[in-house]
PDB file of C-alpha atoms in Angstrom:
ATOM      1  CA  UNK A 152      26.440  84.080 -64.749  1.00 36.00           C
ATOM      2  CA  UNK A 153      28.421  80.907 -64.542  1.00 37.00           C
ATOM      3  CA  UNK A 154      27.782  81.158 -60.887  1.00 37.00           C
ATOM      4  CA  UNK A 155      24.330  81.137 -61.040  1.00 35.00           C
ATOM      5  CA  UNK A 156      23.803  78.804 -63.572  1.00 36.00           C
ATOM      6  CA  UNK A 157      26.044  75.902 -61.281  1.00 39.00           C
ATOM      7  CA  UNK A 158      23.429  77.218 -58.281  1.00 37.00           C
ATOM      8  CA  UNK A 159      20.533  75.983 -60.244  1.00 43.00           C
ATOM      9  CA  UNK A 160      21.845  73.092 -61.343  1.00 44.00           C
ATOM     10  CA  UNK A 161      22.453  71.941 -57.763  1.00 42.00           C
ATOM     11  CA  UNK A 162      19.143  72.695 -56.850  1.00 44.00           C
ATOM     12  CA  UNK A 163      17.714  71.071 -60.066  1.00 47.00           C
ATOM     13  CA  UNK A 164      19.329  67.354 -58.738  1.00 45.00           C
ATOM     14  CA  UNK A 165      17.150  67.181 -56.413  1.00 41.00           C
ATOM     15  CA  UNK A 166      14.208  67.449 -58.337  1.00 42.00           C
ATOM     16  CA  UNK A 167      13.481  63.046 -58.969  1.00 37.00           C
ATOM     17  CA  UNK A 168      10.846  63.474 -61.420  1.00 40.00           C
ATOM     18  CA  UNK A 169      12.666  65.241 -64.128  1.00 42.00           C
ATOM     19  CA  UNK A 170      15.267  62.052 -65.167  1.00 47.00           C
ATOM     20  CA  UNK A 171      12.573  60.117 -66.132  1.00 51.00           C
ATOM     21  CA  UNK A 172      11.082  62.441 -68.733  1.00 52.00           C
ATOM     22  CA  UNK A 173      14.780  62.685 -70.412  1.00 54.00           C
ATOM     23  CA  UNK A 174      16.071  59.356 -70.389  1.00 82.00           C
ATOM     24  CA  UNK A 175      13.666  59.196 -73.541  1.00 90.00           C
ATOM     25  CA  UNK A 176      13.074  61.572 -76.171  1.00 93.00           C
ATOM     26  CA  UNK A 177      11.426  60.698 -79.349  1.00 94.00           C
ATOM     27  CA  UNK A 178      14.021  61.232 -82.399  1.00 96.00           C
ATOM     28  CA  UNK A 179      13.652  63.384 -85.155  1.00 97.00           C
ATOM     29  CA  UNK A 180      11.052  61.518 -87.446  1.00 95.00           C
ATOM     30  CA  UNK A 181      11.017  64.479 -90.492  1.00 97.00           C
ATOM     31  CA  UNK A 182      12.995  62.687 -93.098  1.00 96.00           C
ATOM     32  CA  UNK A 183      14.283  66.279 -94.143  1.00 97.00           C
ATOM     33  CA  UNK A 184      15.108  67.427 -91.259  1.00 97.00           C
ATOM     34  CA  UNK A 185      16.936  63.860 -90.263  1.00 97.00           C
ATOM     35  CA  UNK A 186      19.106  63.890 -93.805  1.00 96.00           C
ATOM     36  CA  UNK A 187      19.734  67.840 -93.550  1.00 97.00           C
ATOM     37  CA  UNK A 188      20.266  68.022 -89.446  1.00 97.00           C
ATOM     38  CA  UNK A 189      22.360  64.565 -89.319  1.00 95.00           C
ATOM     39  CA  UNK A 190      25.557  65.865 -91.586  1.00 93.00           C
ATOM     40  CA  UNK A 191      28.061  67.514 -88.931  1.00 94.00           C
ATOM     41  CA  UNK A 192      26.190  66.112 -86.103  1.00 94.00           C
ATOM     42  CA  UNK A 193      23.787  63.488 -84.954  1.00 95.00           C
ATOM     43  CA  UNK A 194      19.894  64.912 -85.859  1.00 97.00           C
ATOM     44  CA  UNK A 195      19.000  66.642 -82.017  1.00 97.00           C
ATOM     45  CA  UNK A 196      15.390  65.728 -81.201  1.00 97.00           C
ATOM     46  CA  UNK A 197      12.967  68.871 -81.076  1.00 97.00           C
ATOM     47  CA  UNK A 198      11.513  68.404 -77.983  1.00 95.00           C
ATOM     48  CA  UNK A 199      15.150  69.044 -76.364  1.00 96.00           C
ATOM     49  CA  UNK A 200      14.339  72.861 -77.256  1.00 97.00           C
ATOM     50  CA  UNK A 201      11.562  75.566 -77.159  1.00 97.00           C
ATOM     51  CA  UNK A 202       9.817  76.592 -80.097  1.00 97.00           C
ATOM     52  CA  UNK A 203      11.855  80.270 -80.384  1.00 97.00           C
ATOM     53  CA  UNK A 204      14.866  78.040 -80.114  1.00 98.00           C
ATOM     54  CA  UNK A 205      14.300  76.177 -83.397  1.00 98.00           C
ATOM     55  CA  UNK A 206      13.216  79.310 -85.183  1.00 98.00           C
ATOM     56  CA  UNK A 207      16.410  81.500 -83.988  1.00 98.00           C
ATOM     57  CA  UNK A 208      18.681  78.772 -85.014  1.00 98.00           C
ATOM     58  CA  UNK A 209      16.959  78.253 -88.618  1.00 98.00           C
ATOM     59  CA  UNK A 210      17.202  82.014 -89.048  1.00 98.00           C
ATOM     60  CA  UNK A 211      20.969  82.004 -88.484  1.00 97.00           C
ATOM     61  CA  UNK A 212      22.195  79.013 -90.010  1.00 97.00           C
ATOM     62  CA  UNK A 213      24.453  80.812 -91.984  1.00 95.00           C
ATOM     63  CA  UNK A 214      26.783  81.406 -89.131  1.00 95.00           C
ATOM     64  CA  UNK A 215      26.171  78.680 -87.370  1.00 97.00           C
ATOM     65  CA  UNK A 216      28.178  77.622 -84.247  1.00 96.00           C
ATOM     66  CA  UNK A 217      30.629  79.215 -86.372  1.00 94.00           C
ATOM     67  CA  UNK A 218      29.569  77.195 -89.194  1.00 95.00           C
ATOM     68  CA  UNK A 219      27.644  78.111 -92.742  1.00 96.00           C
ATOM     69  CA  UNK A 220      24.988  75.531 -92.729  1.00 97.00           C
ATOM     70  CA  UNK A 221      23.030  77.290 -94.937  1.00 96.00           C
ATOM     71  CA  UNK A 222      19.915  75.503 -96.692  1.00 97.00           C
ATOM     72  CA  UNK A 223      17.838  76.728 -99.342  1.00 95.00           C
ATOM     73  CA  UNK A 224      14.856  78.849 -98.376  1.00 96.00           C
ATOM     74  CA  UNK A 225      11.845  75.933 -98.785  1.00 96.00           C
ATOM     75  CA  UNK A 226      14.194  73.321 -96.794  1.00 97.00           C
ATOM     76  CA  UNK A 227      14.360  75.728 -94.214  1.00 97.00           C
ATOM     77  CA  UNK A 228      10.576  76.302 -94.017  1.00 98.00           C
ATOM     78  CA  UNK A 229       9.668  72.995 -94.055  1.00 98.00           C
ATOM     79  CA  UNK A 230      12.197  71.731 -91.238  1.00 98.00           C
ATOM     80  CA  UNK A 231      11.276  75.147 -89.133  1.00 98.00           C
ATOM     81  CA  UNK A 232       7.875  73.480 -89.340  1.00 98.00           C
ATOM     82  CA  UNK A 233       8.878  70.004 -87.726  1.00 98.00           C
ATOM     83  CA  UNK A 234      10.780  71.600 -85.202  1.00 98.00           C
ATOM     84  CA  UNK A 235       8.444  73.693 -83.795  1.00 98.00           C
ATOM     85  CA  UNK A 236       5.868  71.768 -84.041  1.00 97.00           C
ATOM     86  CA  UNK A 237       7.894  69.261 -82.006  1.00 97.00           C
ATOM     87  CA  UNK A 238       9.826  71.610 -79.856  1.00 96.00           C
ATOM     88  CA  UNK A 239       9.205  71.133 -75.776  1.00 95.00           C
ATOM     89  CA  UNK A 240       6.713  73.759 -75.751  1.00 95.00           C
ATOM     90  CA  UNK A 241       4.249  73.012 -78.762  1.00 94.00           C
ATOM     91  CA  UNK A 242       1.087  73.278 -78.449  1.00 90.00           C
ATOM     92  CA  UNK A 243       1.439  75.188 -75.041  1.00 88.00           C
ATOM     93  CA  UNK A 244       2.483  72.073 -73.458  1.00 85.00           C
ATOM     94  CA  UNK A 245       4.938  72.690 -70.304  1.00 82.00           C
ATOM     95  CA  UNK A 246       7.990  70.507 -69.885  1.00 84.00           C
ATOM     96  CA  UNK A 247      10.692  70.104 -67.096  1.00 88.00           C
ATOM     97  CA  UNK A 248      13.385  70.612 -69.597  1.00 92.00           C
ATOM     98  CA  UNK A 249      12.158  73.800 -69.847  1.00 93.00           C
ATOM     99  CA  UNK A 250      12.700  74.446 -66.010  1.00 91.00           C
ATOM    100  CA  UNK A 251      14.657  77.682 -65.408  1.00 93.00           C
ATOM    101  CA  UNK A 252      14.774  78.732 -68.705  1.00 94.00           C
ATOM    102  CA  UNK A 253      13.600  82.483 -68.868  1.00 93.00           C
ATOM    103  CA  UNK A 254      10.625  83.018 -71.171  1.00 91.00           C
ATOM    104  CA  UNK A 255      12.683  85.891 -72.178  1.00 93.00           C
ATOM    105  CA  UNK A 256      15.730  83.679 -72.869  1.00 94.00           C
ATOM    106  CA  UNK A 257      16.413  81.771 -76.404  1.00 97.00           C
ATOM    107  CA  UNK A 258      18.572  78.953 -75.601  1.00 97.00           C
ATOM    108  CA  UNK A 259      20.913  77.985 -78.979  1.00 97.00           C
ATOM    109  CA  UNK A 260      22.418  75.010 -77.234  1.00 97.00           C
ATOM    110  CA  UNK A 261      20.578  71.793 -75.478  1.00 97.00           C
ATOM    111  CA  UNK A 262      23.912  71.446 -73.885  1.00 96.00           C
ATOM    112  CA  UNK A 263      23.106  75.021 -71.979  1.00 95.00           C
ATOM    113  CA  UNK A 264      20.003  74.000 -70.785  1.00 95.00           C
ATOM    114  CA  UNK A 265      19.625  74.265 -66.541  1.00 95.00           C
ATOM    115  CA  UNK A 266      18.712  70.498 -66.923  1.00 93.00           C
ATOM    116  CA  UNK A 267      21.313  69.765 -69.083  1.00 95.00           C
ATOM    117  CA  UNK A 268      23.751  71.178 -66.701  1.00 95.00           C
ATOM    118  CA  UNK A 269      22.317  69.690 -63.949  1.00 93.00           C
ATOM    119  CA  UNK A 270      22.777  65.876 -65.454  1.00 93.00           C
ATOM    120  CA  UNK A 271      26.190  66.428 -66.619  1.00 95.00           C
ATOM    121  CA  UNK A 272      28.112  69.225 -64.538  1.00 93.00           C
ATOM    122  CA  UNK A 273      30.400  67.113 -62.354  1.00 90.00           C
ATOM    123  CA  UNK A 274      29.028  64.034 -63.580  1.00 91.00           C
ATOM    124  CA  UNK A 275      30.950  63.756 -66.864  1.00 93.00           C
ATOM    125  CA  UNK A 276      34.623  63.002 -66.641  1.00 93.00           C
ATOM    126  CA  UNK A 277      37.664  65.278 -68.561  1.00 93.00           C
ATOM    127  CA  UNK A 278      38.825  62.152 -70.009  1.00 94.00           C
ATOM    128  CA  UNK A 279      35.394  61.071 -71.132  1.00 93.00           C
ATOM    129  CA  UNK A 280      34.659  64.644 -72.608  1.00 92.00           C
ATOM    130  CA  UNK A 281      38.000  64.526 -74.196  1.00 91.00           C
ATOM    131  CA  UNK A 282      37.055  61.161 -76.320  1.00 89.00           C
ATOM    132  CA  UNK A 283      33.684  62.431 -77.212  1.00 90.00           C
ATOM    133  CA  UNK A 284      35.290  65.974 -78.643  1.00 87.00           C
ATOM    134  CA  UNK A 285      32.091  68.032 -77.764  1.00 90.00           C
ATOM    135  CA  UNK A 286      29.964  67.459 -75.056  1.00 94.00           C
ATOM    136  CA  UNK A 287      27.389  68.362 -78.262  1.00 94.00           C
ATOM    137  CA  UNK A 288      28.637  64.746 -79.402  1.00 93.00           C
ATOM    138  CA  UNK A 289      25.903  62.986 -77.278  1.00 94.00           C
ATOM    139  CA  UNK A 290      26.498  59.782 -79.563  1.00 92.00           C
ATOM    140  CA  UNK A 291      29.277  59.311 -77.940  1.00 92.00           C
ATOM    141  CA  UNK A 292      28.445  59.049 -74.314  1.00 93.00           C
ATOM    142  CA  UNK A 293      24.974  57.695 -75.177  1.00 94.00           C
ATOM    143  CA  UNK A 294      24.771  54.885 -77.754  1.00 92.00           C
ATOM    144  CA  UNK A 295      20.667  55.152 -77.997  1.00 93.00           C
ATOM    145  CA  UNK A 296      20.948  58.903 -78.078  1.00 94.00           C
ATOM    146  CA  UNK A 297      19.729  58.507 -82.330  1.00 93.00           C
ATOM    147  CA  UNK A 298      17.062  56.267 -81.597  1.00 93.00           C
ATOM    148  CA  UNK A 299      15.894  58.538 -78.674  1.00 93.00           C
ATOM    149  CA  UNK A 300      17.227  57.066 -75.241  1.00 92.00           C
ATOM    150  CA  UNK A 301      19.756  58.536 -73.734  1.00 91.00           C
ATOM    151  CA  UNK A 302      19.809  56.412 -70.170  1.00 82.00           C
ATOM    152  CA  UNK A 303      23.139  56.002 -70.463  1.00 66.00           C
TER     153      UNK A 303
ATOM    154  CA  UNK B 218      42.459  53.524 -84.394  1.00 40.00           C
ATOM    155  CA  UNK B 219      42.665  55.197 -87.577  1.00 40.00           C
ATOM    156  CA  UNK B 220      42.207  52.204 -89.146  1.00 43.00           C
ATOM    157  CA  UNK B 221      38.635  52.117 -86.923  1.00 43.00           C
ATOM    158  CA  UNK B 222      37.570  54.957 -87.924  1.00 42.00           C
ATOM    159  CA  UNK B 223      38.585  54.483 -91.491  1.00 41.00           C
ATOM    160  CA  UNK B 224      36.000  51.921 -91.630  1.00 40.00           C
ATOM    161  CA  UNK B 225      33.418  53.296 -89.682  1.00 42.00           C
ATOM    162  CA  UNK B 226      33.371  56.158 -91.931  1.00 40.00           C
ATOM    163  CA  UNK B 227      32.419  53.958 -95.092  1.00 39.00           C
ATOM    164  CA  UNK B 228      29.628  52.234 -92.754  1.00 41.00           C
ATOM    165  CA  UNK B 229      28.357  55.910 -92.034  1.00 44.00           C
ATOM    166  CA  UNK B 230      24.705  55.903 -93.251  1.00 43.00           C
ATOM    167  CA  UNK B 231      24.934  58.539 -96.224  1.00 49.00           C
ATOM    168  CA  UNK B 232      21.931  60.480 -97.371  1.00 53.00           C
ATOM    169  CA  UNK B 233      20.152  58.810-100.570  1.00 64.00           C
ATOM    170  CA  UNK B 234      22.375  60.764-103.370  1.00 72.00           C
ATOM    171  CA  UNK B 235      21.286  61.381-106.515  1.00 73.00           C
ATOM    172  CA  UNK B 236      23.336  59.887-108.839  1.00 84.00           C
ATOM    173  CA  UNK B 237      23.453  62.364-111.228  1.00 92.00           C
ATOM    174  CA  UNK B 238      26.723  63.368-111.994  1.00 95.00           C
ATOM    175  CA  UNK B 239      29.775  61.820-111.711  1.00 96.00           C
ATOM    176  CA  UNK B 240      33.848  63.536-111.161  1.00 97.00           C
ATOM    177  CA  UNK B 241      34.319  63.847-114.523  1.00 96.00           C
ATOM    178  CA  UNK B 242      31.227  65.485-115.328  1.00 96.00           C
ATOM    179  CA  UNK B 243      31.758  68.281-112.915  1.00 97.00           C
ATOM    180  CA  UNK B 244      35.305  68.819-113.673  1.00 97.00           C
ATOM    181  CA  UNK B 245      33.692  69.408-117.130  1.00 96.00           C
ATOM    182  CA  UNK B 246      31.144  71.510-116.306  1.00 96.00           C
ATOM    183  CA  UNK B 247      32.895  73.570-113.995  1.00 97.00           C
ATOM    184  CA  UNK B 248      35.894  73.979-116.606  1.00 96.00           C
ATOM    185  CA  UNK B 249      33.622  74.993-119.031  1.00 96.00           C
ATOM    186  CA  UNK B 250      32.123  77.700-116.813  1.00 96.00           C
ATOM    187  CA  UNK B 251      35.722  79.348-116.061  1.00 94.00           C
ATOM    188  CA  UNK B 252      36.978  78.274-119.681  1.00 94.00           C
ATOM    189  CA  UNK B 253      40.189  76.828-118.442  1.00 93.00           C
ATOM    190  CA  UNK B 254      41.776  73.563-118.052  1.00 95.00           C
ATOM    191  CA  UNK B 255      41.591  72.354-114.764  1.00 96.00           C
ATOM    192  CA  UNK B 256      44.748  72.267-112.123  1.00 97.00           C
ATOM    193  CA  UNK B 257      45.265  69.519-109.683  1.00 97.00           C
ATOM    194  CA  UNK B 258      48.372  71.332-108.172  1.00 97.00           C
ATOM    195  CA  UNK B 259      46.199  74.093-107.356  1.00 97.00           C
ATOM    196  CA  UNK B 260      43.095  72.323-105.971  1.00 98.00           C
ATOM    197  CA  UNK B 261      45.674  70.595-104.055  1.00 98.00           C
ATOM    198  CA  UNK B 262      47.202  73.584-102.888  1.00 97.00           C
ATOM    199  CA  UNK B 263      43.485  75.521-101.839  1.00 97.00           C
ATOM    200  CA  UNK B 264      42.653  72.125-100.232  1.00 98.00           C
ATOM    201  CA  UNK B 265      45.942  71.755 -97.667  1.00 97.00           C
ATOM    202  CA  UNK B 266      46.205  75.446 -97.375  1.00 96.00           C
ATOM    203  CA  UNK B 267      45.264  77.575 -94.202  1.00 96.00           C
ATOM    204  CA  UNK B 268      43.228  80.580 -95.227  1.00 94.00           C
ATOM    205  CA  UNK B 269      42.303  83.788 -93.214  1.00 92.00           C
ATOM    206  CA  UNK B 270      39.264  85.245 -94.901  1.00 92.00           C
ATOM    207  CA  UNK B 271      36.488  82.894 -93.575  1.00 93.00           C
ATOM    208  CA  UNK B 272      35.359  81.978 -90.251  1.00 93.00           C
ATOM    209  CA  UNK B 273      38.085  81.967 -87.342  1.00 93.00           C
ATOM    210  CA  UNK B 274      36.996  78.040 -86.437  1.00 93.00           C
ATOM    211  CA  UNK B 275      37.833  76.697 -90.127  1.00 95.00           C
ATOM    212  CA  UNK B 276      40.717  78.106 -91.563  1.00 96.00           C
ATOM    213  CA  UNK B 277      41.061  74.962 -93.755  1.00 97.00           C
ATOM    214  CA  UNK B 278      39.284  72.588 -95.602  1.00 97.00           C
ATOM    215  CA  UNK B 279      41.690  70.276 -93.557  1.00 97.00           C
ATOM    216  CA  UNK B 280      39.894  71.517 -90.444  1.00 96.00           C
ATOM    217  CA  UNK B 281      37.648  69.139 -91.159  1.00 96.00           C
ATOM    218  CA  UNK B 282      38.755  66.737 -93.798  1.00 97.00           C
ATOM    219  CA  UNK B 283      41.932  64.946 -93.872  1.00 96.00           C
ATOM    220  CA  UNK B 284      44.552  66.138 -95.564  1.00 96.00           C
ATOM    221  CA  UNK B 285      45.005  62.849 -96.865  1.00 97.00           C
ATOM    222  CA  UNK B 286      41.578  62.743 -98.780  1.00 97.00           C
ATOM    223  CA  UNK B 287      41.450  59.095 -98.809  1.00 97.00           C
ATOM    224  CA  UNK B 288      41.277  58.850 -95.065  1.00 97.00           C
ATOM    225  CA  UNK B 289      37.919  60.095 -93.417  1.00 96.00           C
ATOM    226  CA  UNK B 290      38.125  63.433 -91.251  1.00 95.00           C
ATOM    227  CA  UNK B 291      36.128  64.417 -88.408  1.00 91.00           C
ATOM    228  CA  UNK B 292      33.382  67.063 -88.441  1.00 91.00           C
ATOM    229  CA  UNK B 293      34.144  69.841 -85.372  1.00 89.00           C
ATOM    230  CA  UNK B 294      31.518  67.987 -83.730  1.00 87.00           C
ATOM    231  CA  UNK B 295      33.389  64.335 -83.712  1.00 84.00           C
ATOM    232  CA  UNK B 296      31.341  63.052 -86.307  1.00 87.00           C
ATOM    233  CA  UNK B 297      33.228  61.031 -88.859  1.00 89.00           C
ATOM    234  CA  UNK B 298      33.445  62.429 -92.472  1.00 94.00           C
ATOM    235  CA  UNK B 299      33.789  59.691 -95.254  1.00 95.00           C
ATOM    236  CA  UNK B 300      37.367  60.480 -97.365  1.00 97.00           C
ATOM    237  CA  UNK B 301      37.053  63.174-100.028  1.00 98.00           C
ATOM    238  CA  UNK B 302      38.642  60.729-102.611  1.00 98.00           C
ATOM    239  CA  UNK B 303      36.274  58.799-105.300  1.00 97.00           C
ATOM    240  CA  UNK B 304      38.593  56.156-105.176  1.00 97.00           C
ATOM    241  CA  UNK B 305      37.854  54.939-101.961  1.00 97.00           C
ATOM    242  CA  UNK B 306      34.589  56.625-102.062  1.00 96.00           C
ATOM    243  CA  UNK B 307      32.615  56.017-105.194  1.00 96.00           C
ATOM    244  CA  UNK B 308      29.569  58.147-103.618  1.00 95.00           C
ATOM    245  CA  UNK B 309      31.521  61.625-103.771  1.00 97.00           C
ATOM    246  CA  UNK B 310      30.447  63.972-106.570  1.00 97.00           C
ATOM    247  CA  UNK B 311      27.640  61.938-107.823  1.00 97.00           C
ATOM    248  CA  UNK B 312      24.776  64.157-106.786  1.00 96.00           C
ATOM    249  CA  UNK B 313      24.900  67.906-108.111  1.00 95.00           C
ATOM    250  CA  UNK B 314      23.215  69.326-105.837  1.00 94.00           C
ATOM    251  CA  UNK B 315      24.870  67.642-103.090  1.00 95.00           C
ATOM    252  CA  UNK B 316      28.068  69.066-103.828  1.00 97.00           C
ATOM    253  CA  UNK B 317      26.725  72.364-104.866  1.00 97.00           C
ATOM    254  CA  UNK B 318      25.645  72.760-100.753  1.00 96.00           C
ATOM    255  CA  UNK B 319      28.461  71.688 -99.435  1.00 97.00           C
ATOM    256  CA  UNK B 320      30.654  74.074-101.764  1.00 98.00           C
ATOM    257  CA  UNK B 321      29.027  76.834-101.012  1.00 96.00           C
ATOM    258  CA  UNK B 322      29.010  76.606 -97.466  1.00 97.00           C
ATOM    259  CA  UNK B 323      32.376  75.276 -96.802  1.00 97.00           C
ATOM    260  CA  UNK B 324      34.161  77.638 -99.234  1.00 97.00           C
ATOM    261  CA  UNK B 325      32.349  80.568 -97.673  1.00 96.00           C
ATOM    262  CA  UNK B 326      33.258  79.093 -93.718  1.00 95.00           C
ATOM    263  CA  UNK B 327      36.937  78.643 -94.861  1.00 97.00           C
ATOM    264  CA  UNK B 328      37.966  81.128 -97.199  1.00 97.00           C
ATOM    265  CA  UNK B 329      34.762  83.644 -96.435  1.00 96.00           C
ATOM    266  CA  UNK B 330      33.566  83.663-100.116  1.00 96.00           C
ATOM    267  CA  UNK B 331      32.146  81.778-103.255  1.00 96.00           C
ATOM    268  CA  UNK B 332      34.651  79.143-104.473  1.00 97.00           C
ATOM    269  CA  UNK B 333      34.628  80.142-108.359  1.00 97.00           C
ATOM    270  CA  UNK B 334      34.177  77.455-111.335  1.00 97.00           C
ATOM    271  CA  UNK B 335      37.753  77.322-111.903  1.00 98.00           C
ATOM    272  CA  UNK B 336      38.482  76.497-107.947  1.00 98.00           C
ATOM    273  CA  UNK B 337      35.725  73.676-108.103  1.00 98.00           C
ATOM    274  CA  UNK B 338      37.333  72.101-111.415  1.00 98.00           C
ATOM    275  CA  UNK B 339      40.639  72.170-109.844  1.00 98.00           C
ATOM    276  CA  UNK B 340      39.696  70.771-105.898  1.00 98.00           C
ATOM    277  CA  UNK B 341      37.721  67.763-107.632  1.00 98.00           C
ATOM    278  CA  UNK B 342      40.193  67.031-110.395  1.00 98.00           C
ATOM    279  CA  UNK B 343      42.806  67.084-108.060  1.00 98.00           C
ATOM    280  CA  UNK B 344      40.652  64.648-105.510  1.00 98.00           C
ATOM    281  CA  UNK B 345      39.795  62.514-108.423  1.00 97.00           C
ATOM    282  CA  UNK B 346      43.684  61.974-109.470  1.00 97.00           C
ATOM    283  CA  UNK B 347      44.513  60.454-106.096  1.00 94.00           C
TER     284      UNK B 347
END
């Protein structure tokens, strides 16, 4: 699985058009979602996942990552809402990020995506990975990542 | 470095609280709900202890906070957490609701249950002493 997963991220680097579609991503904008998604780590924008992303991880937040992150039921519905309706797939729209991602696969992490892995396998140094913690700390590598640009 | 992060904590944007409660008021609540007089030693003692009963990731509330509650701690994630203590954070246990989340998910990550009353009286009593 590993294996396969490094194979298509070699084969996703050469694909030019995709950087430019993820060097910006508009930041959550749902003040709910941005207060109740921002505690334990920085507020990931929706359109880094599908739509059965967002719903899988709002139905499980009680063990979450290993985590209780548990909100109360109308929270829940309303930030469900804003993420889906903002997730890299709404309305039927296609996106690169979602390249190689099996319709019948529900990706919990951004930082599992093919693209993801593609952009930072090999590219991202121990010692820098080491500083930031988690490579789920994008903050840390990318100073815009909470106002949506992650160029660098 | 500490001393960095120390201060970035306090500069950490925090959610508009409520400002509806305060230590005291809590520690009085809570005591009345359990009908005992709250214990620092103990809330101390739940606080730096390492539990088994929760989630293998967080076997301490120290997992995340510092064990010296008026330093900030760091979430799993590397996000910094302000310090637990009201003395060198005046925003902690203002808003009710605020802390009634964050109870009853980090007592049921850590120790893999419902902190009761008396447990709540003691941890903020003992926070609000230092």
């Amino acid at each position: 699985m590993k294996h396969t997963l490094s194979l298509t991220a070699l084969a996703l680097t050469a694909l030019p058009a995709f950087a430019d579609e993820s060097e910006y991503m508009p930041p959550v904008s749902d003040p709910v979602a941005l207060a109740e998604c921002s505690e334990c780590h920085m507020a990931y924008p929706a359109g880094f996942l599908p739509q059965r992303s967002w719903s899988r991880i709002m139905a499980t937040l009680e063990d979450h990552f290993g985590e209780d992150a548990s909100l109360d039921a109308d929270t829940s519905a309303r930030i469900e809402t804003y993420l889906t309706g903002n997730a890299a797939d709404a309305g039927g729209r296609s996106s690169g990020l979602l390249y190689g991602v099996a319709a019948t696969d529900t990706p919990l992490r951004i930082s599992d995506m093919p693209w993801f892995r593609a952009e930072h396998d090999g590219e991202v140094s121990a010692h820098r990975l080491r500083k930031a913690g988690s490579i789920s700390n994008c903050a840390a590598c990318h100073r815009g990542a909470e106002r949506g640009s992650f160029e660098d | 470095m500490k001393h960095v992060l120390t201060l970035t904590a306090l500069l950490l944007a925090q959610p508009a609280l409520a400002q509806d409660t305060s230590p005291q008021d809590l520690i009085a609540l809570y005591g009345a709900q359990s009908g005992a007089p709250p214990a620092p030693d103990a809330g101390r003692a739940l606080f730096l202890s390492d539990q088994t009963g929760g989630k293998p990731d967080t076997p301490s509330c120290t997992t995340c906070h510092s064990a010296d509650p008026t330093r900030a701690g760091q979430a799993r994630t590397g996000k910094a957490i302000a310090p637990m203590a009201p003395r060198v954070a005046p925003e902690r246990f203002t808003d009710q609701k605020f802390v009634e989340k964050w109870f009853g998910r980090n007592c049921n990550s850590v120790l893999g249950r419902p902190c009761t009353a008396q447990e709540k009286a003691d941890i903020i009593s003992w926070l609000n002493s230092l």
